[in-house]
Amino acid sequence: MYEVKLDAFNGPLDLLLHLIQKIEIDIYDIPMKELTEQYMQYIHAMNQLEINVASEYLVMASELLMIKSKMLLPQTEESDELEEDPREDLVGRLIEYQNYKEYTEILNEKKSERAFYFSKHPTDLTHLESNETWDSNNTIDLTDLIIAYQKVKNRVEFNTPKTVDIRKETFTIQQATSQVNARLQQHDSFNFFSLFNFTEPVEMVVTHFLAILEMSKSGIVNIEQLKNFDDINIIRGVNYGIER
């Protein structure tokens, strides 16, 4: 004969919890007759298979039989008030074991999750340690730091040569206005992009744009766009051709 765990149960409490769940009974109001019968069937089955049942299972069997017998005894009104429920201690142990079992499952899940993480060993930074000590009496405040920054900034500006880039205006708004008027003399309207061959400097494009805005403000031209992102057309305005 040899000793084994009953159906991989971790002790009699584990077996009892399994039976309670299997026959779907309330753990707080255990029908001892039904539970004891189910438990004893497991014990008898193991004995018939000549498996040496661990002594703790036999101790639990005797405890169940004792609780069952107590509940079968006739109860008087006085005894009902004084005596505790014989199942109370067993129920307390079952609930406590059930909690431990649930916590164990949670910890095992966390352990499995942790297996996917790899930790780096601490880096030796002793070579970066300094033997210098900090004198707390030599602290500075934000004002001192700002003053120091301003001194550095002033010194940099003083040592930096002052350069001014002066360029002659090569294309004026008046010239751009003249070009637009010349186009409108030939056509009632024209495409804004037709003013350029796209090799001009950016300044010339900007100047044309400013000139057209000024002419639009004066009513000399109207700016038209049939739909979003479509080409922009310049057409004669109500004040076109009027001397100013």
XYZ file of N, CA and C in Angstrom, residues 10-120:
333
model
N -5.358 19.150 -1.562
C -4.351 19.543 -0.584
C -4.945 19.514 0.817
N -5.276 18.340 1.263
C -5.807 18.200 2.604
C -7.319 18.074 2.624
N -7.870 17.708 3.768
C -9.311 17.468 3.882
C -10.157 18.722 3.655
N -9.660 19.890 4.058
C -10.430 21.113 3.826
C -10.598 21.374 2.331
N -9.554 21.087 1.562
C -9.633 21.257 0.118
C -10.677 20.317 -0.473
N -10.712 19.087 0.029
C -11.710 18.123 -0.432
C -13.121 18.581 -0.064
N -13.292 19.103 1.149
C -14.609 19.581 1.568
C -15.083 20.746 0.699
N -14.185 21.673 0.392
C -14.566 22.796 -0.478
C -14.994 22.298 -1.853
N -14.277 21.300 -2.344
C -14.635 20.718 -3.640
C -16.039 20.116 -3.592
N -16.341 19.413 -2.522
C -17.661 18.792 -2.392
C -18.760 19.845 -2.250
N -18.474 20.898 -1.492
C -19.459 21.971 -1.312
C -19.799 22.623 -2.648
N -18.779 22.841 -3.471
C -19.015 23.437 -4.786
C -19.709 22.444 -5.721
N -19.349 21.180 -5.587
C -19.907 20.159 -6.479
C -21.397 19.963 -6.247
N -21.792 19.865 -4.985
C -23.214 19.623 -4.688
C -23.976 20.931 -4.469
N -23.238 22.059 -4.643
C -23.857 23.390 -4.632
C -24.650 23.647 -3.353
N -23.937 23.652 -2.250
C -24.578 23.950 -0.968
C -23.977 25.229 -0.403
N -24.698 25.838 0.514
C -24.277 27.095 1.132
C -23.233 26.800 2.201
N -22.064 27.415 2.058
C -20.987 27.146 3.011
C -21.341 27.649 4.407
N -22.245 28.631 4.495
C -22.640 29.166 5.796
C -23.785 28.366 6.438
N -24.370 27.454 5.692
C -25.459 26.626 6.230
C -25.319 25.213 5.649
N -24.285 24.523 6.095
C -23.928 23.228 5.513
C -24.888 22.140 5.993
N -25.508 21.407 5.060
C -26.286 20.219 5.451
C -25.320 19.076 5.760
N -25.078 18.837 7.033
C -24.020 17.919 7.445
C -24.267 16.494 6.969
N -25.512 16.080 6.907
C -25.805 14.711 6.481
C -25.320 14.481 5.053
N -25.667 15.398 4.157
C -25.296 15.247 2.750
C -23.791 15.371 2.557
N -23.179 16.359 3.220
C -21.740 16.568 3.064
C -20.951 15.393 3.637
N -21.371 14.895 4.788
C -20.656 13.773 5.410
C -20.736 12.527 4.535
N -21.896 12.279 3.959
C -22.042 11.106 3.092
C -21.120 11.203 1.880
N -21.059 12.373 1.268
C -20.185 12.553 0.108
C -18.719 12.367 0.496
N -18.355 12.904 1.638
C -16.970 12.802 2.103
C -16.604 11.345 2.383
N -17.489 10.619 3.053
C -17.204 9.228 3.399
C -17.122 8.352 2.153
N -17.858 8.720 1.099
C -17.767 7.955 -0.150
C -16.352 8.028 -0.721
N -15.733 9.209 -0.633
C -14.352 9.334 -1.091
C -13.418 8.455 -0.262
N -13.607 8.475 1.045
C -12.740 7.689 1.923
C -12.898 6.193 1.633
N -14.128 5.732 1.499
C -14.369 4.314 1.219
C -13.799 3.927 -0.142
N -13.908 4.830 -1.118
C -13.378 4.525 -2.450
C -11.872 4.329 -2.393
N -11.194 5.146 -1.605
C -9.752 5.002 -1.481
C -9.384 3.690 -0.781
N -10.161 3.335 0.214
C -9.885 2.084 0.923
C -10.089 0.878 0.018
N -11.115 0.922 -0.820
C -11.373 -0.187 -1.733
C -10.253 -0.338 -2.758
N -9.622 0.796 -3.098
C -8.494 0.745 -4.033
C -7.184 0.442 -3.323
N -7.276 0.139 -2.031
C -6.111 -0.189 -1.206
C -5.086 0.951 -1.210
N -5.609 2.167 -1.206
C -4.745 3.343 -1.100
C -4.763 3.806 0.345
N -3.591 3.981 0.903
C -3.484 4.389 2.299
C -3.881 5.858 2.427
N -5.029 6.104 3.014
C -5.522 7.468 3.159
C -4.757 8.158 4.281
N -4.327 9.388 4.019
C -3.583 10.141 5.032
C -4.436 10.298 6.281
N -3.771 10.301 7.423
C -4.481 10.319 8.705
C -5.335 11.571 8.869
N -4.917 12.687 8.281
C -5.681 13.928 8.442
C -7.069 13.809 7.822
N -7.196 13.007 6.760
C -8.513 12.797 6.161
C -9.408 11.989 7.104
N -8.805 11.029 7.805
C -9.574 10.221 8.752
C -9.997 11.051 9.957
N -9.128 11.960 10.388
C -9.482 12.844 11.500
C -10.672 13.717 11.114
N -10.653 14.236 9.883
C -11.768 15.057 9.425
C -13.046 14.235 9.324
N -12.918 12.973 8.905
C -14.099 12.110 8.811
C -14.751 11.944 10.178
N -13.932 11.715 11.201
C -14.489 11.556 12.549
C -15.109 12.860 13.039
N -14.524 13.989 12.663
C -15.078 15.287 13.069
C -16.429 15.527 12.409
N -16.538 15.164 11.134
C -17.812 15.331 10.435
C -18.897 14.456 11.062
N -18.530 13.238 11.399
C -19.504 12.334 12.017
C -19.951 12.864 13.376
N -19.015 13.457 14.116
C -19.360 13.999 15.424
C -20.309 15.192 15.279
N -20.009 16.072 14.320
C -20.889 17.229 14.101
C -22.271 16.764 13.660
N -22.277 15.773 12.778
C -23.553 15.246 12.287
C -24.378 14.668 13.432
N -23.709 13.921 14.323
C -24.427 13.297 15.443
C -24.961 14.350 16.406
N -24.192 15.419 16.636
C -24.656 16.488 17.520
C -25.903 17.157 16.965
N -25.932 17.307 15.646
C -27.079 17.978 15.044
C -28.312 17.086 15.027
N -28.097 15.766 15.189
C -29.232 14.842 15.223
C -29.845 14.727 16.612
N -29.110 15.189 17.627
C -29.632 15.107 18.990
C -30.817 16.048 19.145
N -31.817 15.639 19.898
C -32.969 16.525 20.125
C -32.546 17.759 20.904
N -33.045 18.896 20.498
C -32.679 20.159 21.123
C -33.883 20.746 21.850
N -33.615 21.235 23.064
C -34.649 21.938 23.818
C -34.518 23.428 23.572
N -35.516 24.179 23.995
C -35.460 25.624 23.800
C -34.306 26.240 24.564
N -34.032 25.724 25.780
C -32.935 26.272 26.579
C -31.592 25.965 25.934
N -31.437 24.750 25.431
C -30.157 24.375 24.818
C -29.929 25.131 23.525
N -31.025 25.449 22.804
C -30.882 26.213 21.558
C -30.295 27.590 21.822
N -30.652 28.165 22.979
C -30.175 29.506 23.287
C -28.746 29.497 23.804
N -28.337 28.410 24.486
C -27.028 28.389 25.130
C -25.941 27.789 24.249
N -26.245 26.734 23.502
C -25.228 26.032 22.740
C -24.973 26.705 21.394
N -23.709 26.665 20.978
C -23.342 27.207 19.678
C -23.616 26.171 18.595
N -23.674 26.641 17.387
C -23.863 25.741 16.247
C -22.620 24.858 16.134
N -22.762 23.533 16.162
C -21.590 22.647 16.088
C -20.814 22.783 14.779
N -21.411 23.413 13.778
C -20.728 23.590 12.488
C -19.871 24.852 12.450
N -19.997 25.692 13.471
C -19.389 27.025 13.423
C -17.878 26.965 13.224
N -17.203 26.127 13.979
C -15.742 26.046 13.865
C -15.326 25.538 12.486
N -16.039 24.532 11.984
C -15.721 23.977 10.668
C -15.940 25.019 9.573
N -17.048 25.744 9.658
C -17.338 26.785 8.655
C -16.252 27.859 8.673
N -15.813 28.245 9.874
C -14.760 29.258 9.975
C -13.474 28.807 9.313
N -13.093 27.547 9.544
C -11.863 27.028 8.927
C -12.001 26.912 7.409
N -13.186 26.520 6.950
C -13.400 26.401 5.505
C -13.306 27.764 4.818
N -13.909 28.781 5.424
C -13.861 30.127 4.833
C -12.430 30.653 4.823
N -11.712 30.426 5.924
C -10.323 30.877 5.995
C -9.469 30.172 4.943
N -9.673 28.869 4.801
C -8.910 28.119 3.797
C -9.270 28.579 2.383
N -10.560 28.853 2.171
C -10.993 29.326 0.853
C -10.323 30.653 0.503
N -10.200 31.544 1.492
C -9.519 32.823 1.256
C -8.053 32.607 0.920
N -7.392 31.728 1.683
C -5.989 31.428 1.401
C -5.824 30.883 -0.017
N -6.755 30.042 -0.400
C -6.674 29.430 -1.728
C -6.820 30.484 -2.826
N -7.751 31.413 -2.639
C -7.943 32.480 -3.624
C -6.713 33.379 -3.704
N -6.153 33.721 -2.533
C -4.954 34.562 -2.525
C -3.781 33.850 -3.192
N -3.707 32.537 -2.982
C -2.627 31.766 -3.603
C -2.732 31.810 -5.125
N -3.948 31.709 -5.634
C -4.146 31.776 -7.083
C -3.734 33.140 -7.627
N -4.080 34.195 -6.885
C -3.701 35.547 -7.320
C -2.185 35.695 -7.348
N -1.520 35.199 -6.294
C -0.063 35.298 -6.233
C 0.599 34.482 -7.338
N 0.023 33.333 -7.654
C 0.578 32.517 -8.738
C 0.442 33.227 -10.078
N -0.685 33.932 -10.267
C -0.854 34.703 -11.498
C 0.187 35.814 -11.584
N 0.408 36.501 -10.455
C 1.420 37.559 -10.435
C 2.805 36.992 -10.701
N 3.052 35.796 -10.168
C 4.348 35.156 -10.390
C 4.541 34.832 -11.866
N 3.469 34.356 -12.510
C 3.561 34.042 -13.940
C 3.790 35.305 -14.761
N 3.107 36.396 -14.377
C 3.302 37.663 -15.088
C 4.726 38.176 -14.895
N 5.245 38.017 -13.688
C 6.596 38.516 -13.387
C 7.660 37.767 -14.182
N 7.338 36.551 -14.603
C 8.317 35.764 -15.357
C 8.649 36.402 -16.698
N 7.776 37.308 -17.179
C 8.022 37.962 -18.462
C 8.858 39.230 -18.312
N 9.218 39.595 -17.086
C 10.035 40.777 -16.845
C 11.449 40.350 -16.460
N 12.411 41.104 -16.923
C 13.805 40.808 -16.628
C 14.437 42.036 -15.974
N 15.062 41.820 -14.856
C 15.653 42.924 -14.102
C 17.134 43.067 -14.436
N 17.573 44.294 -14.435
C 18.983 44.586 -14.678
C 19.693 44.714 -13.334
